[in-house]
Amino acid sequence: MGHAITGAGELHVEQQSSENEVNPAGREVISPRAVHTNRRLVIVSNRVAVDSGKHDSGGLAVAIRAALEKSGGIWFGWSGKVEDSPGNEPELIAAGPLTYATLDLSQRDFDEYYLGFANRVLWPLFHFRAGLVDYSRKDFSGYLRVNRWFAQSLAPLLLPHDLVWVHDYHLIPLGRELRCLDQAQVLGFFLHTPFPPAEMLRILPNHRELVEGLCAYDLVGFQTKSDAQGFCDYLIHWAGAEDLGNGALRAFGRIVRTQVFPIGIDTEAVSGHAAAAETSRHMQRLRRSLGNRTLMIGVDRLDYSKGLPARFSAFGKLLEAYPETRNRIIFMQIAPPSRSEVPEYKEIRRTLAAAAGNINGRYSEFDWTPLRYINKSFGHQILTGFYRAARIGLVTPLRDGMNLVAKEYIASQPREDPGVLVLSCFAGAAQELSEAVLVNPFDVEGMAEAIRQGLDMPLGERQERWTAMMKTIQHNDIAHWRESFIAALQASGGPA
Ligand code: F6P
């Protein structure tokens, strides 16, 4: 992903064009492509994707880098390294107009901030898995400590007119820590995961502190309406916030604006990669290995939020209930291991290995193995070729902020013979891709039926659904997401 970057930074915000409209509430709606700024952009994220020159970064990384290259700026965060005695000063790597500023973590910080609080408390809670939350005060204070340290290391690098854009659940308290250091810049936050309903959030002993942290930002962006709603409901019902309308609330003595920005992909680039992959060696090998059987594909980090055990069960159910599909379909599930130090991730890995073994043991023939379960990652271009070759894309998370695999699967399809997307109604992407075959990932039989429906779907219907979804993802692409956020952030500095 990440091309066609029209960038955040060429003209001046004071020259907002007359393309901007005034909405019924009297507040100016800023057209994202109409607002430009020469203000420096500072991106803060847990991981920093330093450009290795190998074109191996994900789309978000490419898009962020492109914005920074246009406006000039800093990308600040964790280096990905754990060191015995990490320095206090960030390592600075200049790359033209953009500077990467990274910090190493100590083992203790990694355990408490990243593994402990971010990935064993916030991740399960934000994915509606309260039963998996493993809370400790030690991890929470480690989370706050690292956020404070990040703020202290970042503050000396900031200029008064910078636009600061913080990403994801690891760094919720960073804004408040910057405010405590008298940093008055416009601060924005975007949550890539879902945000839970207020009642679920209250499971967290420090729910109030966390939400107060979010209110230190001028703009808080969410993937979907229901995520934004969860946050606003909490503020109104549990923090006595005043609803100022149009997504703005007065809470904890500040005004915070909320808005929905569904993240997209670089649709044109993904389509181009997929078409180019047709003739690659990987694709020739894949086609040879399939023979004339139909390919169904799933690509997910090995994470319990992705619904993989139920997906495997649905595939087993398909083979059981529709015996005519045996020896006709191959399901390839690519699932690179992720966060392997966390016990729940070790557990899901064991569960899936056993489930895959059971399906293959039960249904394989001497010349057909139904499930190819692969625990490694592939380059992005190779994946787009795999998506293109698959008649069905199976994206069935139990809960997901957005899920870009769903969008990449659509972008990779050939117009003349597109495949079918089977999509969980609990992925953020389902809000936009309503023409997919939507399933409830808790309904194994329903998922097996949906796969069957996809296998039988006539060309005309496949084209109709695909055309509608393609139009959506062409419009809401990654550049649109990034520029909409930056425009709204730029506009959020003034009075509500
Ligand atoms: O989707 C959430 C997210 O944290 C992304 O920000 C990240 O790229 C991905 O999951 C992988 O997780 P981690 O950085 O913990 O390996």
Tab-separated table of C-alpha atoms in Angstrom, residues 183-430:
chain	number	residue	atom	x	y	z
A	183	GLN	CA	3.088	20.856	25.599
A	184	ALA	CA	0.227	22.832	24.036
A	185	GLN	CA	0.402	21.433	20.490
A	186	VAL	CA	-2.679	20.122	18.707
A	187	LEU	CA	-2.758	16.460	19.734
A	188	GLY	CA	-4.672	13.736	17.888
A	189	PHE	CA	-5.157	10.072	18.679
A	190	PHE	CA	-6.374	7.250	16.452
A	191	LEU	CA	-7.479	3.902	17.865
A	192	HIS	CA	-6.848	1.056	15.410
A	193	THR	CA	-8.708	-1.513	17.542
A	194	PRO	CA	-12.379	-1.544	18.547
A	195	PHE	CA	-13.425	0.522	21.576
A	196	PRO	CA	-15.648	-1.423	24.005
A	197	PRO	CA	-19.059	-0.361	25.295
A	198	ALA	CA	-18.968	1.526	28.604
A	199	GLU	CA	-20.091	-1.477	30.676
A	200	MET	CA	-17.242	-3.587	29.319
A	201	LEU	CA	-14.686	-0.804	29.821
A	202	ARG	CA	-15.673	-0.579	33.486
A	203	ILE	CA	-14.116	-4.014	34.020
A	204	LEU	CA	-10.778	-2.239	33.880
A	205	PRO	CA	-9.966	-0.974	37.380
A	206	ASN	CA	-8.414	2.189	35.896
A	207	HIS	CA	-11.138	2.907	33.349
A	208	ARG	CA	-11.553	6.498	34.445
A	209	GLU	CA	-7.874	7.291	34.260
A	210	LEU	CA	-7.617	5.750	30.812
A	211	VAL	CA	-10.548	7.719	29.452
A	212	GLU	CA	-9.328	10.905	31.095
A	213	GLY	CA	-6.086	10.265	29.208
A	214	LEU	CA	-7.988	10.189	25.914
A	215	CYS	CA	-9.558	13.538	26.766
A	216	ALA	CA	-6.125	15.173	26.773
A	217	TYR	CA	-6.210	14.909	22.965
A	218	ASP	CA	-7.988	17.480	20.815
A	219	LEU	CA	-9.230	14.825	18.404
A	220	VAL	CA	-9.856	11.130	19.016
A	221	GLY	CA	-10.492	9.041	15.898
A	222	PHE	CA	-12.194	5.644	15.743
A	223	GLN	CA	-12.683	3.012	13.052
A	224	THR	CA	-16.483	2.755	13.304
A	225	LYS	CA	-19.509	4.560	14.682
A	226	SER	CA	-20.043	1.995	17.427
A	227	ASP	CA	-16.460	2.479	18.677
A	228	ALA	CA	-16.973	6.241	18.855
A	229	GLN	CA	-20.347	5.670	20.486
A	230	GLY	CA	-18.791	3.513	23.230
A	231	PHE	CA	-16.382	6.309	24.120
A	232	CYS	CA	-19.026	9.070	24.041
A	233	ASP	CA	-21.474	6.964	26.101
A	234	TYR	CA	-18.825	6.363	28.726
A	235	LEU	CA	-17.994	10.069	28.911
A	236	ILE	CA	-21.626	11.095	29.208
A	237	HIS	CA	-22.753	8.409	31.652
A	238	TRP	CA	-19.664	7.876	33.767
A	239	ALA	CA	-17.685	11.104	33.530
A	240	GLY	CA	-20.460	13.705	33.526
A	241	ALA	CA	-19.427	15.019	30.101
A	242	GLU	CA	-21.435	17.678	28.325
A	243	ASP	CA	-22.380	16.735	24.772
A	244	LEU	CA	-21.591	19.776	22.606
A	245	GLY	CA	-22.909	18.099	19.453
A	246	ASN	CA	-21.159	17.165	16.252
A	247	GLY	CA	-18.910	14.682	18.069
A	248	ALA	CA	-17.508	17.251	20.537
A	249	LEU	CA	-17.721	16.760	24.300
A	250	ARG	CA	-16.625	18.778	27.296
A	251	ALA	CA	-15.070	16.397	29.828
A	252	PHE	CA	-12.381	16.582	32.500
A	253	GLY	CA	-12.180	20.344	31.935
A	254	ARG	CA	-11.300	20.097	28.233
A	255	ILE	CA	-13.069	19.805	24.903
A	256	VAL	CA	-12.415	16.596	22.999
A	257	ARG	CA	-13.669	15.982	19.493
A	258	THR	CA	-14.481	12.486	18.263
A	259	GLN	CA	-14.832	11.338	14.704
A	260	VAL	CA	-14.974	8.145	12.666
A	261	PHE	CA	-12.177	7.530	10.139
A	262	PRO	CA	-12.406	3.978	8.698
A	263	ILE	CA	-8.869	3.058	7.669
A	264	GLY	CA	-8.336	1.968	4.068
A	265	ILE	CA	-5.680	0.450	1.856
A	266	ASP	CA	-3.804	1.704	-1.179
A	267	THR	CA	-6.408	0.139	-3.409
A	268	GLU	CA	-4.815	0.949	-6.766
A	269	ALA	CA	-1.395	-0.309	-5.674
A	270	VAL	CA	-2.813	-3.561	-4.282
A	271	SER	CA	-4.771	-4.183	-7.514
A	272	GLY	CA	-1.633	-3.523	-9.537
A	273	HIS	CA	0.472	-5.855	-7.377
A	274	ALA	CA	-2.112	-8.628	-7.652
A	275	ALA	CA	-2.323	-8.355	-11.425
A	276	ALA	CA	1.469	-8.308	-11.697
A	277	ALA	CA	1.760	-11.355	-9.438
A	278	GLU	CA	-0.203	-13.484	-11.979
A	279	THR	CA	2.956	-14.523	-13.786
A	280	SER	CA	5.230	-14.872	-10.762
A	281	ARG	CA	6.986	-18.112	-9.818
A	282	HIS	CA	4.984	-18.355	-6.590
A	283	MET	CA	1.741	-18.226	-8.531
A	284	GLN	CA	2.868	-20.851	-10.994
A	285	ARG	CA	3.779	-23.132	-8.088
A	286	LEU	CA	0.463	-22.436	-6.356
A	287	ARG	CA	-1.572	-23.187	-9.481
A	288	ARG	CA	0.346	-26.396	-10.149
A	289	SER	CA	-0.290	-27.520	-6.583
A	290	LEU	CA	-4.039	-26.813	-6.789
A	291	GLY	CA	-4.709	-28.665	-10.015
A	292	ASN	CA	-8.293	-27.788	-10.929
A	293	ARG	CA	-9.460	-27.467	-7.330
A	294	THR	CA	-10.947	-24.303	-5.871
A	295	LEU	CA	-8.819	-22.271	-3.458
A	296	MET	CA	-10.217	-20.617	-0.343
A	297	ILE	CA	-7.855	-18.344	1.610
A	298	GLY	CA	-7.503	-16.856	5.094
A	299	VAL	CA	-4.618	-14.587	6.149
A	300	ASP	CA	-4.394	-13.463	9.762
A	301	ARG	CA	-1.877	-12.848	12.512
A	302	LEU	CA	-2.107	-15.837	14.840
A	303	ASP	CA	-4.362	-14.043	17.308
A	304	TYR	CA	-7.360	-15.273	19.296
A	305	SER	CA	-9.420	-12.305	18.084
A	306	LYS	CA	-9.321	-13.668	14.529
A	307	GLY	CA	-11.765	-16.519	15.152
A	308	LEU	CA	-9.534	-19.203	13.656
A	309	PRO	CA	-10.753	-22.229	15.684
A	310	ALA	CA	-14.373	-21.538	14.646
A	311	ARG	CA	-13.221	-20.969	11.070
A	312	PHE	CA	-11.498	-24.351	11.027
A	313	SER	CA	-14.636	-25.924	12.494
A	314	ALA	CA	-16.730	-24.293	9.763
A	315	PHE	CA	-14.435	-25.783	7.139
A	316	GLY	CA	-14.765	-29.202	8.805
A	317	LYS	CA	-18.549	-28.731	8.838
A	318	LEU	CA	-18.523	-27.883	5.119
A	319	LEU	CA	-16.683	-31.101	4.283
A	320	GLU	CA	-19.015	-33.074	6.511
A	321	ALA	CA	-22.325	-31.533	5.402
A	322	TYR	CA	-21.494	-31.156	1.695
A	323	PRO	CA	-19.482	-34.278	0.744
A	324	GLU	CA	-19.424	-33.146	-2.893
A	325	THR	CA	-16.949	-30.403	-1.847
A	326	ARG	CA	-14.376	-33.028	-0.786
A	327	ASN	CA	-11.421	-33.235	-3.101
A	328	ARG	CA	-12.782	-30.075	-4.825
A	329	ILE	CA	-11.691	-27.352	-2.395
A	330	ILE	CA	-8.411	-26.444	-0.694
A	331	PHE	CA	-8.414	-24.052	2.237
A	332	MET	CA	-5.094	-22.255	2.722
A	333	GLN	CA	-4.835	-20.499	6.085
A	334	ILE	CA	-1.733	-18.357	6.470
A	335	ALA	CA	-1.216	-17.446	10.136
A	336	PRO	CA	2.188	-16.031	11.089
A	337	PRO	CA	2.849	-16.293	14.843
A	338	SER	CA	2.419	-13.086	16.802
A	339	ARG	CA	3.127	-11.991	20.417
A	340	SER	CA	4.418	-15.505	21.069
A	341	GLU	CA	5.554	-14.683	24.623
A	342	VAL	CA	1.943	-14.142	25.739
A	343	PRO	CA	0.408	-17.364	27.194
A	344	GLU	CA	-2.951	-16.925	25.421
A	345	TYR	CA	-1.122	-16.812	22.081
A	346	LYS	CA	0.814	-19.981	22.896
A	347	GLU	CA	-2.505	-21.624	23.725
A	348	ILE	CA	-4.262	-20.608	20.504
A	349	ARG	CA	-1.297	-21.911	18.532
A	350	ARG	CA	-1.592	-25.335	20.173
A	351	THR	CA	-5.359	-25.391	19.636
A	352	LEU	CA	-5.064	-24.601	15.948
A	353	ALA	CA	-2.291	-27.093	15.283
A	354	ALA	CA	-4.496	-29.818	16.798
A	355	ALA	CA	-7.607	-28.670	14.892
A	356	ALA	CA	-5.733	-28.605	11.575
A	357	GLY	CA	-4.361	-32.092	12.256
A	358	ASN	CA	-7.855	-33.378	13.007
A	359	ILE	CA	-9.380	-32.030	9.807
A	360	ASN	CA	-6.575	-33.313	7.629
A	361	GLY	CA	-6.472	-36.665	9.422
A	362	ARG	CA	-10.179	-37.106	8.929
A	363	TYR	CA	-10.656	-35.963	5.332
A	364	SER	CA	-7.327	-36.155	3.466
A	365	GLU	CA	-6.945	-38.494	0.515
A	366	PHE	CA	-3.664	-39.837	-0.818
A	367	ASP	CA	-3.730	-37.040	-3.429
A	368	TRP	CA	-5.605	-34.256	-1.555
A	369	THR	CA	-4.977	-32.430	1.706
A	370	PRO	CA	-7.976	-30.160	2.460
A	371	LEU	CA	-6.304	-27.665	4.810
A	372	ARG	CA	-2.950	-26.002	4.298
A	373	TYR	CA	-2.144	-24.385	7.605
A	374	ILE	CA	0.965	-22.239	7.311
A	375	ASN	CA	2.651	-20.489	10.268
A	376	LYS	CA	4.852	-18.122	8.314
A	377	SER	CA	4.516	-14.771	6.634
A	378	PHE	CA	4.786	-13.949	2.948
A	379	GLY	CA	5.770	-10.753	1.156
A	380	HIS	CA	2.893	-8.418	0.438
A	381	GLN	CA	3.000	-8.823	-3.343
A	382	ILE	CA	2.980	-12.619	-3.079
A	383	LEU	CA	-0.064	-12.411	-0.817
A	384	THR	CA	-1.983	-10.267	-3.296
A	385	GLY	CA	-1.360	-12.968	-5.917
A	386	PHE	CA	-2.681	-15.619	-3.511
A	387	TYR	CA	-5.786	-13.509	-2.859
A	388	ARG	CA	-6.374	-13.201	-6.587
A	389	ALA	CA	-6.157	-16.938	-7.077
A	390	ALA	CA	-8.701	-17.660	-4.313
A	391	ARG	CA	-12.396	-18.024	-5.178
A	392	ILE	CA	-13.275	-17.350	-1.544
A	393	GLY	CA	-11.633	-14.980	0.959
A	394	LEU	CA	-12.518	-15.987	4.505
A	395	VAL	CA	-12.272	-13.135	7.034
A	396	THR	CA	-14.121	-14.167	10.180
A	397	PRO	CA	-12.707	-12.410	13.275
A	398	LEU	CA	-14.724	-12.547	16.482
A	399	ARG	CA	-14.009	-8.814	16.740
A	400	ASP	CA	-11.711	-6.584	14.697
A	401	GLY	CA	-11.055	-2.849	14.499
A	402	MET	CA	-11.180	-2.844	10.694
A	403	ASN	CA	-9.430	-5.829	9.045
A	404	LEU	CA	-7.509	-4.782	5.985
A	405	VAL	CA	-7.216	-8.335	4.630
A	406	ALA	CA	-10.903	-8.036	3.684
A	407	LYS	CA	-10.153	-4.893	1.673
A	408	GLU	CA	-6.972	-6.319	0.133
A	409	TYR	CA	-8.834	-9.468	-0.932
A	410	ILE	CA	-11.377	-7.332	-2.823
A	411	ALA	CA	-8.711	-5.087	-4.369
A	412	SER	CA	-6.811	-8.157	-5.635
A	413	GLN	CA	-9.697	-9.739	-7.542
A	414	PRO	CA	-9.846	-9.807	-11.343
A	415	ARG	CA	-12.781	-7.745	-12.594
A	416	GLU	CA	-13.832	-10.415	-15.111
A	417	ASP	CA	-14.036	-13.255	-12.562
A	418	PRO	CA	-14.010	-11.925	-8.999
A	419	GLY	CA	-14.079	-14.125	-5.914
A	420	VAL	CA	-16.425	-13.955	-2.941
A	421	LEU	CA	-15.609	-12.307	0.384
A	422	VAL	CA	-17.075	-14.117	3.408
A	423	LEU	CA	-16.832	-11.512	6.158
A	424	SER	CA	-17.589	-11.425	9.872
A	425	CYS	CA	-20.239	-8.920	10.857
A	426	PHE	CA	-17.928	-8.075	13.825
A	427	ALA	CA	-15.065	-6.762	11.675
A	428	GLY	CA	-15.073	-2.970	11.290
A	429	ALA	CA	-14.835	-3.582	7.523
A	430	ALA	CA	-18.389	-5.001	7.540
